[in-house]
Tab-separated table of C-alpha atoms in Angstrom:
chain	number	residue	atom	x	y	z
A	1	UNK	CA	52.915	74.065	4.136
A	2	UNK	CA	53.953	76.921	2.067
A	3	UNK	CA	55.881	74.824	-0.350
A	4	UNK	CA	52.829	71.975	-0.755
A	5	UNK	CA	50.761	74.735	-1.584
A	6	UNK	CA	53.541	76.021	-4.059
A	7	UNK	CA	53.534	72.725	-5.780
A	8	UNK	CA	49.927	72.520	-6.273
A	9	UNK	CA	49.518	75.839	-7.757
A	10	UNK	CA	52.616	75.158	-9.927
A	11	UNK	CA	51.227	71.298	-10.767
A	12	UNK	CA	47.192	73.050	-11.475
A	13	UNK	CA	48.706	75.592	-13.626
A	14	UNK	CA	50.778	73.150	-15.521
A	15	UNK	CA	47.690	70.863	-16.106
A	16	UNK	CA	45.164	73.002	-16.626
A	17	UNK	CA	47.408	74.210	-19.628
A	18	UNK	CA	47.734	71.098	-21.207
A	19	UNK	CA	43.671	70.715	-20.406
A	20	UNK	CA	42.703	73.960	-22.077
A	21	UNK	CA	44.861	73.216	-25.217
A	22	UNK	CA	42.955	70.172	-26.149
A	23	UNK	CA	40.883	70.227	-29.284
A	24	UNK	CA	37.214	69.649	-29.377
A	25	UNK	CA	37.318	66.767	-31.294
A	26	UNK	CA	39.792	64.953	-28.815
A	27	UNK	CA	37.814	66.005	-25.745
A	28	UNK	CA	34.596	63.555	-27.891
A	29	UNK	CA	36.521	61.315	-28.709
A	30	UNK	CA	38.049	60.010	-26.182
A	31	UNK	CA	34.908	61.369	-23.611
A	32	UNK	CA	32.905	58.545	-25.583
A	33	UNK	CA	35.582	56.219	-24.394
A	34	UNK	CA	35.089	57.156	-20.955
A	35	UNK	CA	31.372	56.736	-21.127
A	36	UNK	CA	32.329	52.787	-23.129
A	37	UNK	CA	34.066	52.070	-20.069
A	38	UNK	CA	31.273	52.938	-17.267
A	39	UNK	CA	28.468	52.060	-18.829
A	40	UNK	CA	30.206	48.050	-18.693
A	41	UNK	CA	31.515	48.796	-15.062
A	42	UNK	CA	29.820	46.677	-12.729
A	43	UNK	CA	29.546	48.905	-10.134
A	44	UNK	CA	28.297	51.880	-11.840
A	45	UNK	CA	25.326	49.135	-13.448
A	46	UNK	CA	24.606	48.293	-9.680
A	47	UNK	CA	24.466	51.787	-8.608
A	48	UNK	CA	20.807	52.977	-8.050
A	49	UNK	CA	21.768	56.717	-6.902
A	50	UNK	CA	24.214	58.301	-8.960
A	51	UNK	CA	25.859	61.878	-8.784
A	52	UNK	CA	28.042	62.834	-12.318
A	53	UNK	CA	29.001	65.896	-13.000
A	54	UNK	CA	28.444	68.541	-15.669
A	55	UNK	CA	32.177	68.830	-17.765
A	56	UNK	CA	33.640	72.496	-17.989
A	57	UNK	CA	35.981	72.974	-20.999
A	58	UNK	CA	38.756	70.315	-21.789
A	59	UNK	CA	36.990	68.009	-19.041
A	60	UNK	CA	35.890	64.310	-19.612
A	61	UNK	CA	32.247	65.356	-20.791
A	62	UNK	CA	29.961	62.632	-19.504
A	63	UNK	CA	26.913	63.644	-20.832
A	64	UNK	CA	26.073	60.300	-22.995
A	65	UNK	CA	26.665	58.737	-19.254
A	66	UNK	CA	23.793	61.368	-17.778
A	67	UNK	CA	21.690	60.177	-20.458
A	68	UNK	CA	22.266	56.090	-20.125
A	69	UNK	CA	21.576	56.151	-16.317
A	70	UNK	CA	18.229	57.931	-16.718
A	71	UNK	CA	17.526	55.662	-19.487
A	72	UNK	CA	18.071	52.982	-17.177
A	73	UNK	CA	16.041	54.162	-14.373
A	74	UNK	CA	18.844	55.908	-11.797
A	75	UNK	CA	18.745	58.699	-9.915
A	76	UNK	CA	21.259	61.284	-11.333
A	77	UNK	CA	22.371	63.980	-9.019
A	78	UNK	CA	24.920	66.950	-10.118
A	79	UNK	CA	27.122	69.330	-7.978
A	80	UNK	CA	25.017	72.552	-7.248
A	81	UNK	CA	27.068	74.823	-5.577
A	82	UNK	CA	25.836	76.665	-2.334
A	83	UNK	CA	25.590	80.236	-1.546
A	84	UNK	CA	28.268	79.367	0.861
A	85	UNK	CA	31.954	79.248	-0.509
A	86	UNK	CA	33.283	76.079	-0.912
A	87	UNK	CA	30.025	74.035	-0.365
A	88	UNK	CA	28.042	72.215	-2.556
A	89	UNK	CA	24.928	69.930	-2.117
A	90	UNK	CA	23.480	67.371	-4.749
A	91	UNK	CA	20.785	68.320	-7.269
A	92	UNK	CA	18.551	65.617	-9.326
A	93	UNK	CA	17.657	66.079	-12.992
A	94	UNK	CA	15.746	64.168	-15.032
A	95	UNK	CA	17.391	65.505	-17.957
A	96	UNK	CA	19.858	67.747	-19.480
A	97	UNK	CA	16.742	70.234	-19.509
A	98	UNK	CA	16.947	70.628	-16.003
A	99	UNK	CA	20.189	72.696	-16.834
A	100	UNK	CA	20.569	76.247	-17.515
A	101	UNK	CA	23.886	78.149	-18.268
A	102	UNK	CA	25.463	80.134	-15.059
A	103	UNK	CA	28.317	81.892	-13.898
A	104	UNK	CA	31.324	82.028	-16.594
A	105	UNK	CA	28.695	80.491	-19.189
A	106	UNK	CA	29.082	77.108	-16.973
A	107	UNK	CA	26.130	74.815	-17.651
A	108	UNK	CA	24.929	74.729	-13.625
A	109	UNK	CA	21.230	72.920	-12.457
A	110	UNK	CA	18.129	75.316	-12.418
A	111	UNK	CA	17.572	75.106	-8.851
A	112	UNK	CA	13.850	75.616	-10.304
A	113	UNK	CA	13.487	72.466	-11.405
A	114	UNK	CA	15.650	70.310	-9.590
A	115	UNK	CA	15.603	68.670	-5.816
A	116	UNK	CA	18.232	68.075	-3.149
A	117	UNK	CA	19.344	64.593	-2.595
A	118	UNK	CA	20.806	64.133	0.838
A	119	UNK	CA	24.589	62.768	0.021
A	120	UNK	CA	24.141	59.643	2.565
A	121	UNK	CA	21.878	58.085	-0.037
A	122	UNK	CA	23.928	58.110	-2.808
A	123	UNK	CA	25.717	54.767	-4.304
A	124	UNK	CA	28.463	56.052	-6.446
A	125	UNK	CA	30.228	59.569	-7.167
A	126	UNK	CA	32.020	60.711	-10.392
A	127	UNK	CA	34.935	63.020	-8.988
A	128	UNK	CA	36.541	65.079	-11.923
A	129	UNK	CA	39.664	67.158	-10.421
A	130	UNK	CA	42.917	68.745	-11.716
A	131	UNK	CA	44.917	65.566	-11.079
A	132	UNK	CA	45.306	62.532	-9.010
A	133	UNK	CA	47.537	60.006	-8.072
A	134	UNK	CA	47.150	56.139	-7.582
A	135	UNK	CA	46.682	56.742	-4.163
A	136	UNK	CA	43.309	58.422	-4.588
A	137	UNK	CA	44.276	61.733	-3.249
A	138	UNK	CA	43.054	64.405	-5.533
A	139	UNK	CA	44.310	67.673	-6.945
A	140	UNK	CA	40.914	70.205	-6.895
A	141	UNK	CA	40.343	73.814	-7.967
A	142	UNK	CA	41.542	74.759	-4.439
A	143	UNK	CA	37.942	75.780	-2.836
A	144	UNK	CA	37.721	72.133	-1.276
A	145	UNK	CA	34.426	71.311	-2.195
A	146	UNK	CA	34.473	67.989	-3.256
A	147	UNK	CA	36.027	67.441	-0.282
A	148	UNK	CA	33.743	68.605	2.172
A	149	UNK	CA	31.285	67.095	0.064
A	150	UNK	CA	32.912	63.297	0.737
A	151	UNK	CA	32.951	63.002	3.692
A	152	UNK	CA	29.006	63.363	4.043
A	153	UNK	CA	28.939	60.682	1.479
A	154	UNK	CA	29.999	57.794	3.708
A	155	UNK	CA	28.809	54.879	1.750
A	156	UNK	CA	29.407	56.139	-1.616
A	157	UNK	CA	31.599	54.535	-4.519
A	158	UNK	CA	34.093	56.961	-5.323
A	159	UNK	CA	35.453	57.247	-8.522
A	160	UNK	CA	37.965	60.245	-10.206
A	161	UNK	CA	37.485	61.112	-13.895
A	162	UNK	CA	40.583	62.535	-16.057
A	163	UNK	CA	42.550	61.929	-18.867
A	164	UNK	CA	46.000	59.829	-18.416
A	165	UNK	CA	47.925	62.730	-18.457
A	166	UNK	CA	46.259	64.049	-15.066
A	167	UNK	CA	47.460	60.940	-13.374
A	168	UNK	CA	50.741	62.251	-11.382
A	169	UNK	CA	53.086	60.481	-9.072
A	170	UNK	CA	52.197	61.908	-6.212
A	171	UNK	CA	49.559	64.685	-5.067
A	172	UNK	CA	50.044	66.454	-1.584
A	173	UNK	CA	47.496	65.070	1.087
A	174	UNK	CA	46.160	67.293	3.912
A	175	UNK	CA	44.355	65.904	6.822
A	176	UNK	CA	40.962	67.186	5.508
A	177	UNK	CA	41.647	65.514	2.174
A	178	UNK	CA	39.360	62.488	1.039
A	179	UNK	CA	40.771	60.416	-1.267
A	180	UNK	CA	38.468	58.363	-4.113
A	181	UNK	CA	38.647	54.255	-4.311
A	182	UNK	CA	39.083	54.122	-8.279
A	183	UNK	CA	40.335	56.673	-11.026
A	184	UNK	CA	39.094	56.385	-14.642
A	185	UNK	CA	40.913	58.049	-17.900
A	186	UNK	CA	40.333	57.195	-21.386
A	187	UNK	CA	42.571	54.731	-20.538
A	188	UNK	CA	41.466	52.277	-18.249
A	189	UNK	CA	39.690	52.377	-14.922
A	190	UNK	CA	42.605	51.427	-11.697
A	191	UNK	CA	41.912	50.729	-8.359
A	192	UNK	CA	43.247	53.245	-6.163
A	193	UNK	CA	45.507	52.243	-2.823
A	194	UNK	CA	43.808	54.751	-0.305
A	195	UNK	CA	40.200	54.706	-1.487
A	196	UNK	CA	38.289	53.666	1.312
A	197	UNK	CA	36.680	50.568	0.233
């Protein structure tokens, strides 16, 4: 166990490098590529009940995505983190004013204007991470709240977000892991083997 954990520490600090490095105007760029991709991708059109995610520095920023699935009349949900460590429920905007900036200048939802959506309701997830592998198991931030998150989720489309170089060979799976069905990178969008389906 000691050495897994070793290699993920050694494999998030590695990434995260090459993350925090990238320039502004690659981060757009290739973002708006991202957003090309899912806004064409049949199952994100079919989804009614959608939860993205609101980018931190050097992360796929989706917020052109936010903006397309209110315009088409979806419920958007984002990750509002709990008072609990390592929890997380799902918050509904109806716009990037719902947001207000947080802890380490993060944008987070203002739970003033938002309301809880219960997970089992929601179509399709966006799952951004440190890395995955074409598996579907996912390298997190290490506080496992994604994955306690999943697996109240049960009929949700799950789909990881990164750039190509965050796709590994191989990512450690523990028991209380849940992997996601499809991985997207500015890429291409694969269909992942363990992704429950």
């Amino acid at each position: 166990m000691a050495i897994i954990n070793k290699d993920k520490k050694e494999m998030r600090r590695e990434i995260l490098l090459r993350r925090n490095a990238l320039s502004a105007d690659w981060v757009n760029s290739q973002s708006a590529l991202i957003v090309g991709f899912l806004t064409n991708w049949e199952p994100f059109l079919q989804a009614k009940n959608v939860m993205l995610y609101l980018a931190m520095p050097g992360e796929p920023n989706i917020d052109e995505l936010i903006l397309f699935a209110l315009e088409n009349g979806k419920q958007v949900s984002v990750p509002l983190l709990t008072e609990k460590f390592g929890y997380m429920e799902s918050a509904a905007i109806t716009g990037l004013q719902d947001l207000k900036t947080g802890k380490l200048n993060l944008r987070v939802p203002d739970p003033e204007k938002i309301t809880i959506v219960d997970p089992g309701s929601l179509d399709l997830i966006l799952v951004p991470a440190v890395a995955f592998d074409l598996n579907g198991n996912r390298l997190g931030m290490g506080a496992g709240y994604y994955d306690r998150f999943l697996t109240q989720a049960s009929k949700a489309c799950t789909l990881g977000v990164a750039w190509s170089f965050q796709i590994v060979p191989f990512v450690a799976a523990e028991e209380h892991d849940v992997p996601v069905q499809y991985v997207i990178t500015e890429e291409k969008i694969t269909i992942c083997s363990k992704g429950k389906m």
